[in-house]
Tab-separated table of C-alpha atoms and ligand atoms in Angstrom:
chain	number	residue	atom	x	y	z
A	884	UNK	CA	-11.415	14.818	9.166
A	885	UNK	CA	-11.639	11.154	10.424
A	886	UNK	CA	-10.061	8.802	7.852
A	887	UNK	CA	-10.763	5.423	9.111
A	888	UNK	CA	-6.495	2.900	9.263
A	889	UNK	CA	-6.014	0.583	6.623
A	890	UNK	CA	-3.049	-1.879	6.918
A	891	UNK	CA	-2.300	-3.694	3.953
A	892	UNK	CA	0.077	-7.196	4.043
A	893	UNK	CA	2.633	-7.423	1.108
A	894	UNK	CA	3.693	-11.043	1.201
A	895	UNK	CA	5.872	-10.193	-1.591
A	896	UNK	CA	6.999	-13.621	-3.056
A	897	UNK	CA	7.221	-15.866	0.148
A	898	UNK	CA	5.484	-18.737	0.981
A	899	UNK	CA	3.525	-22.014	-0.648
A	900	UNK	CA	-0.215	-22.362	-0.414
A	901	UNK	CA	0.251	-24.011	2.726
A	902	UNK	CA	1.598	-21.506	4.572
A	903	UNK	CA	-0.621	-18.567	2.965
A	904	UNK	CA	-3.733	-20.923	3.731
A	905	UNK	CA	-2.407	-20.956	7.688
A	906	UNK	CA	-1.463	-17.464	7.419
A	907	UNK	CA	-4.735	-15.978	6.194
A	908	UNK	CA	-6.744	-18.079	8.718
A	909	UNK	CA	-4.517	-17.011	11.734
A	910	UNK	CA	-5.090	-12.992	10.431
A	911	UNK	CA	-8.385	-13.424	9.533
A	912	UNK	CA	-9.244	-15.090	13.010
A	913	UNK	CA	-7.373	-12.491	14.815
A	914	UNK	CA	-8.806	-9.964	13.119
A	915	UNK	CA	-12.284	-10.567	14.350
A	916	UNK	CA	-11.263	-8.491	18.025
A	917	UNK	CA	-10.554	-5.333	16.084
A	918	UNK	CA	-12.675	-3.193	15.181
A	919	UNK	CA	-12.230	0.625	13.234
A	920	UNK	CA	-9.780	-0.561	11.071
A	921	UNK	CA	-9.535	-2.105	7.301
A	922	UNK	CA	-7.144	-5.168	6.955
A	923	UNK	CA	-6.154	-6.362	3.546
A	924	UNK	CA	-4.050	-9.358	2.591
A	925	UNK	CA	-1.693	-9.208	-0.805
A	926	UNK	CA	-0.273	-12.576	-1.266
A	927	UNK	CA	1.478	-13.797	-4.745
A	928	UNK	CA	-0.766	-13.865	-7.433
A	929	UNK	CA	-0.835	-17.703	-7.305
A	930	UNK	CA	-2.120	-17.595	-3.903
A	931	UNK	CA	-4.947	-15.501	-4.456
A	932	UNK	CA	-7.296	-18.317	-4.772
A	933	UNK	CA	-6.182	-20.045	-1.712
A	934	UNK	CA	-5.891	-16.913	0.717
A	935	UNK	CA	-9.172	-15.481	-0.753
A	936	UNK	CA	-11.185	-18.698	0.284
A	937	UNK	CA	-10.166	-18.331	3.556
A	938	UNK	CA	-10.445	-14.726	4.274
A	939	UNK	CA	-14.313	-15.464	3.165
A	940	UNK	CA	-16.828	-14.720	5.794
A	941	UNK	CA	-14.531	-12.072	7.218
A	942	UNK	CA	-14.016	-8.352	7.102
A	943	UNK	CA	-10.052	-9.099	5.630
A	944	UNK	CA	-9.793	-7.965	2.105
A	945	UNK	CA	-7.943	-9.824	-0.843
A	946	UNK	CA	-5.584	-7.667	-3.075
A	947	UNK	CA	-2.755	-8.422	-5.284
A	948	UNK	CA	0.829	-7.117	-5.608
A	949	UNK	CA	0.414	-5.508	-9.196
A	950	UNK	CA	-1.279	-5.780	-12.200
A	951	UNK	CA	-0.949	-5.499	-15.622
A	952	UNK	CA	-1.568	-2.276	-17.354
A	953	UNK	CA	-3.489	-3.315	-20.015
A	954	UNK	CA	-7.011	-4.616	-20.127
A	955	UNK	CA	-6.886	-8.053	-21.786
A	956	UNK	CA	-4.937	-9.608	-24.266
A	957	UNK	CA	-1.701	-11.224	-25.879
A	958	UNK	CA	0.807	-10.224	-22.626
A	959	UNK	CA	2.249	-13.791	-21.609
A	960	UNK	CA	2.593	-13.811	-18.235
A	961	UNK	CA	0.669	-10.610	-17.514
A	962	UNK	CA	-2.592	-10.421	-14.743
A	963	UNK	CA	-5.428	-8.429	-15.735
A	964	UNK	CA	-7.313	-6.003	-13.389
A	965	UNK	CA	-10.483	-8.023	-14.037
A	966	UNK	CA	-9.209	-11.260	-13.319
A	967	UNK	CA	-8.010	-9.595	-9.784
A	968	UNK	CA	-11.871	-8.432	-9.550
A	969	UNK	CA	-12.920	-11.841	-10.457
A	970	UNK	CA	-10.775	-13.567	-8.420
A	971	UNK	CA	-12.619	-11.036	-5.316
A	972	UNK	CA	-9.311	-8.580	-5.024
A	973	UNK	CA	-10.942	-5.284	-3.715
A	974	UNK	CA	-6.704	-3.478	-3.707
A	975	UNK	CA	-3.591	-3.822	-5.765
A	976	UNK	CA	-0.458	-2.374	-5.047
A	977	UNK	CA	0.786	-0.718	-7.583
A	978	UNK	CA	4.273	0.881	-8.210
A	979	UNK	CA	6.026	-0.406	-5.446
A	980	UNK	CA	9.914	0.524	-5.509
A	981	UNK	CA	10.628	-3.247	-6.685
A	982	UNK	CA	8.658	-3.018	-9.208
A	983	UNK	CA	10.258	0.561	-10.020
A	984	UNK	CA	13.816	-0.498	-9.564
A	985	UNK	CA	13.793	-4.313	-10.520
A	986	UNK	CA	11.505	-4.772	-13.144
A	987	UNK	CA	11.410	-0.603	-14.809
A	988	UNK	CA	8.492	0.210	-14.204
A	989	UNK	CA	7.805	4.363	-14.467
A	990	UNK	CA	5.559	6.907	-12.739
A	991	UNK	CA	3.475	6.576	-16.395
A	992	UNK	CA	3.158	2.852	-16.645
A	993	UNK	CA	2.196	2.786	-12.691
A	994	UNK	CA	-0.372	5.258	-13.240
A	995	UNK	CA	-1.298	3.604	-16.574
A	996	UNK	CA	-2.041	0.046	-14.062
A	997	UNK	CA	-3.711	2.222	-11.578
A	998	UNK	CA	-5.823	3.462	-14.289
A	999	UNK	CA	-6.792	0.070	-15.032
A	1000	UNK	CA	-7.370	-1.178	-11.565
A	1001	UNK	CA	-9.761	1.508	-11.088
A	1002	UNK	CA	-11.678	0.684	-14.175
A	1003	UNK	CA	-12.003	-2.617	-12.672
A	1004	UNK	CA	-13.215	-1.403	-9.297
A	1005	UNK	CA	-10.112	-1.919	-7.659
A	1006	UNK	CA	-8.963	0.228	-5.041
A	1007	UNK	CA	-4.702	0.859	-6.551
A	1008	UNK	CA	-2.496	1.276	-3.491
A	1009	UNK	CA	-0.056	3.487	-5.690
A	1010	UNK	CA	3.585	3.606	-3.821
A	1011	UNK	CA	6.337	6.398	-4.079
A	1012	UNK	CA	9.587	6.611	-2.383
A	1013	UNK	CA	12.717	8.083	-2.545
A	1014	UNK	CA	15.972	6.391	-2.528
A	1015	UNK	CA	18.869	7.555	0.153
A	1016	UNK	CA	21.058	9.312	-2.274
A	1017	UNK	CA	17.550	11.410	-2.630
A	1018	UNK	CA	16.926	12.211	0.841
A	1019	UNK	CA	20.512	13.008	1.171
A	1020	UNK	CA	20.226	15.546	-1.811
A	1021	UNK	CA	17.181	16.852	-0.117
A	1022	UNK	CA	14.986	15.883	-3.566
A	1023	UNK	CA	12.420	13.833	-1.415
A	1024	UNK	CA	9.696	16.110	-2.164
A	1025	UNK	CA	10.777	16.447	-5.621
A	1026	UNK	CA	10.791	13.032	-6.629
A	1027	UNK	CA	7.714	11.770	-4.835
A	1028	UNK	CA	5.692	14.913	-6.264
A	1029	UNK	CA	7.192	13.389	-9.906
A	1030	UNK	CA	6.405	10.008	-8.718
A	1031	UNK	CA	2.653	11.166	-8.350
A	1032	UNK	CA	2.319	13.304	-10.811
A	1033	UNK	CA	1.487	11.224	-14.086
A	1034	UNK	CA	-1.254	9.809	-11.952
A	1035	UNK	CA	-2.965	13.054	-10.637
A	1036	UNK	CA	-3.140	14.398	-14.091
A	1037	UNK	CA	-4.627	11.640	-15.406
A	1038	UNK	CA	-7.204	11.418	-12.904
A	1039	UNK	CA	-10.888	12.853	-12.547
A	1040	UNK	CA	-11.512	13.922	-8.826
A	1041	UNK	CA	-13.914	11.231	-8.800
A	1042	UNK	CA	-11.651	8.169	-9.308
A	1043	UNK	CA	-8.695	9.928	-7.767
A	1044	UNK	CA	-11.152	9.918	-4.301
A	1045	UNK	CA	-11.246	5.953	-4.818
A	1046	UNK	CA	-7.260	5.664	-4.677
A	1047	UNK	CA	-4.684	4.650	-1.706
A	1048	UNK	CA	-1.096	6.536	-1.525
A	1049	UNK	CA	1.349	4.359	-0.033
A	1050	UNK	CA	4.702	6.391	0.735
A	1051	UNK	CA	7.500	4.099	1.222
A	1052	UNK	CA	11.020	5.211	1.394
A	1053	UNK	CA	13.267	3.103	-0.835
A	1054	UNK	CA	16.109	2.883	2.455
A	1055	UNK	CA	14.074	1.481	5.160
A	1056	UNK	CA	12.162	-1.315	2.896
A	1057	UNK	CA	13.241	-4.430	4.281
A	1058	UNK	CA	16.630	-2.692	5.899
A	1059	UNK	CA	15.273	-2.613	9.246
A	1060	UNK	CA	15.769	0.859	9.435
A	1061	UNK	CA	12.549	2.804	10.019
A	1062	UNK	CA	11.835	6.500	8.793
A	1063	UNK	CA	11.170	8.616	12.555
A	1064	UNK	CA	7.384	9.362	12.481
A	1065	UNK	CA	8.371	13.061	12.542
A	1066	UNK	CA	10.087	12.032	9.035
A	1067	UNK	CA	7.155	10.477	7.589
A	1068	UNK	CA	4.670	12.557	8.557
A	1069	UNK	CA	6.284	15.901	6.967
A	1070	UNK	CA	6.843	13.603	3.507
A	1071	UNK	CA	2.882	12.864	4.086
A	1072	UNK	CA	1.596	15.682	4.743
A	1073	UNK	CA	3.468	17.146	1.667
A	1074	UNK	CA	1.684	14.144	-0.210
A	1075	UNK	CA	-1.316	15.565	1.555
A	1076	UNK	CA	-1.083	19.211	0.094
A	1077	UNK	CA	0.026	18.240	-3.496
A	1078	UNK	CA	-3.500	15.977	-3.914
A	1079	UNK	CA	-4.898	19.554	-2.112
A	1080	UNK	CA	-3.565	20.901	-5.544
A	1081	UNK	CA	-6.091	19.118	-7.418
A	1082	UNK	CA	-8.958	18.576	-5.060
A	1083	UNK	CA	-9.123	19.465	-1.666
A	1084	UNK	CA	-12.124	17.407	-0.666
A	1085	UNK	CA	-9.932	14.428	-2.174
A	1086	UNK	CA	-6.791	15.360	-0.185
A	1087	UNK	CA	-9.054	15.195	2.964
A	1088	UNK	CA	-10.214	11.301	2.631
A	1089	UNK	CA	-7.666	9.920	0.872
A	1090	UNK	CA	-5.880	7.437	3.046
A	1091	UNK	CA	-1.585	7.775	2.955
A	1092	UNK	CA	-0.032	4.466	4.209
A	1093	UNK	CA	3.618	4.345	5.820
A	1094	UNK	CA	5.804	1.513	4.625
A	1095	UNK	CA	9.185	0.333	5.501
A	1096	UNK	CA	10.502	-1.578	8.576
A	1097	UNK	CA	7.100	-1.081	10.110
A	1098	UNK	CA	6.799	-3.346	12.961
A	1099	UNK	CA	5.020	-3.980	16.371
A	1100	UNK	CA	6.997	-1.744	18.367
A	1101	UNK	CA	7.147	1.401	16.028
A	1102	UNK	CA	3.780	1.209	14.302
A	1103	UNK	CA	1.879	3.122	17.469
A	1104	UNK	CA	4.527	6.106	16.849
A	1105	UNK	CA	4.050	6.125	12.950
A	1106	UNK	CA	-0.045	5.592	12.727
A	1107	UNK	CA	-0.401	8.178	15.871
A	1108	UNK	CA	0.697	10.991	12.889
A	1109	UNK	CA	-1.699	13.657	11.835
A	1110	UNK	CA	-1.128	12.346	8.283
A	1111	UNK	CA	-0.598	8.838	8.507
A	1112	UNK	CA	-3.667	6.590	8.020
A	1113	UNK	CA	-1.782	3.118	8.631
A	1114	UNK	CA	0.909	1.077	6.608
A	1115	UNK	CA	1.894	-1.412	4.186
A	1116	UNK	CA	3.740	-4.185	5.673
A	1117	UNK	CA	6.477	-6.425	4.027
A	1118	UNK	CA	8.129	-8.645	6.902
A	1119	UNK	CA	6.247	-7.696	9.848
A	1120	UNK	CA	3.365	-9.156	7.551
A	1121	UNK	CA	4.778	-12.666	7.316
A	1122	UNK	CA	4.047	-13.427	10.848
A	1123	UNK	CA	0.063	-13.355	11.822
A	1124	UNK	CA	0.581	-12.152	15.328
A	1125	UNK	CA	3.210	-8.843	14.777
A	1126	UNK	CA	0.622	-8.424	12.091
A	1127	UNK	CA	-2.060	-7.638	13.915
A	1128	UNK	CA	-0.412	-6.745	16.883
A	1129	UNK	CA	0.268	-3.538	13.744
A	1130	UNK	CA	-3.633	-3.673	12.532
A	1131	UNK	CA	-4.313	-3.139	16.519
A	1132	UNK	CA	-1.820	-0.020	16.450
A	1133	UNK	CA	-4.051	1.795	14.036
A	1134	UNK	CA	-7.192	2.091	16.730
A	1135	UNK	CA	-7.013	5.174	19.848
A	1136	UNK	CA	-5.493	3.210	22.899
B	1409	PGA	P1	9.104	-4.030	4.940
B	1409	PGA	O1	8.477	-3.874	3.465
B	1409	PGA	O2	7.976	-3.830	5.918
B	1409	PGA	O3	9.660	-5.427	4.979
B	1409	PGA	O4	10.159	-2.991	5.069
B	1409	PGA	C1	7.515	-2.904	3.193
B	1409	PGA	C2	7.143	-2.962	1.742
B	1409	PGA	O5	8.016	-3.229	0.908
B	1409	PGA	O6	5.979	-2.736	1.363
């Protein structure tokens, strides 16, 4: 089956609204010559505001780096899905191997926020990754599958269907060093097969972004596998013209 690219821009925490206003124009002008692919922009929550006014009137998305996992309340500091919705985020990444490593979160409170983006109608980019020491052991498939699992089993089919898998090895995040496509596609399509476990028509449409080190020059490689529908960017997405120079890699040449 046809599953249409998606590439999503993690800004991570660079920039000042004047750069992510200039930023978001330059991708959202760009982006106008493609065509058959989804773009989405995920600056710092701060910038939300700013980047989403200017991605307004074109087909770029807003979305958001995480979220908190509960709905509203007393959690200083904490973002709820709804304000996200509010503020006109359609994604949020969730569960990206910062969040995992730096600030603890687990496979059950990332499936917990992805629970609560999808009540809010947001579309959770949910990331798993294994670190070297993993791949090394040859526990790749073992610790993604555990990275997922707490979120399959606490999904219908329904709202699973809605969801993005972003597969991001921990060692080529921001190292420079890329996984081969060869690499990524077997830890995709294994992604692929264990969402077959629950639903096959899910495991058919569910878009599986690459991440890490994905840049101009490699993303035709990566997005030309069976199993890869397109990537989340860090770096790469810092600059408007490698950025969609990537978004462009997504469509048949
Ligand atoms: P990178 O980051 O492209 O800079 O490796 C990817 C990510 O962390 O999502």
């Amino acid at each position: 089956m046809q599953r249409r690219g998606l590439v999503v821009g993690n800004w991570k925490m660079h920039g000042s609204t004047a750069f992510a206003a200039d930023l978001a124009r330059a991708v959202a002008d760009g982006s106008r010559s493609l065509t058959g692919v989804d773009i989405a922009l995920c600056p710092p929550h701060v910038m939300l505001g700013v980047v989403g006014a200017e991605l307004r009137g074109s087909e770029v998305a807003l979305g958001a780096q995480t979220v908190s996992e509960f709905s509203e309340g007393a959690y200083t500091g904490e973002t709820a899905a709804s304000m996200l919705a509010d503020l006109a985020c359609s994604f949020v990444i969730v569960g990206h191997s910062e969040r995992r490593q730096l600030f603890g979160e687990t496979s059950e409170v990332v499936a917990a926020k992805a629970s609560t983006a999808l009540a809010a109608g947001l579309v959770p980019i949910i990331c798993v990754g294994e670190v070297l020491e993993d791949r090394q052991n040859g526990a790749t498939n073992a610790i993604v599958a555990a990275q997922l699992r707490p979120f399959l089993e606490s999904q219908g089919k329904d709202v699973l269907r809605q969801a993005v898998i972003a597969y991001e090895p921990v060692w080529a995040i921001g190292t420079g060093e890329t996984a081969s496509p060869e690499q990524a596609q077997a830890v995709h399509h294994f992604i692929r097969s264990t969402v077959a476990g629950v639903d096959q028509a899910t495991a058919d449409s569910i878009r599986i972004l690459y991440g890490g080190s994905v840049k101009p020059d490699n993303a035709p490689d990566l997005f030309r596998m069976t199993d890869i529908d397109g990537g989340l960017i860090g770096g790469a997405a810092l600059k408007a013209d490698d950025f969609l120079r990537i978004c462009g890699s997504t469509q048949p040449s």
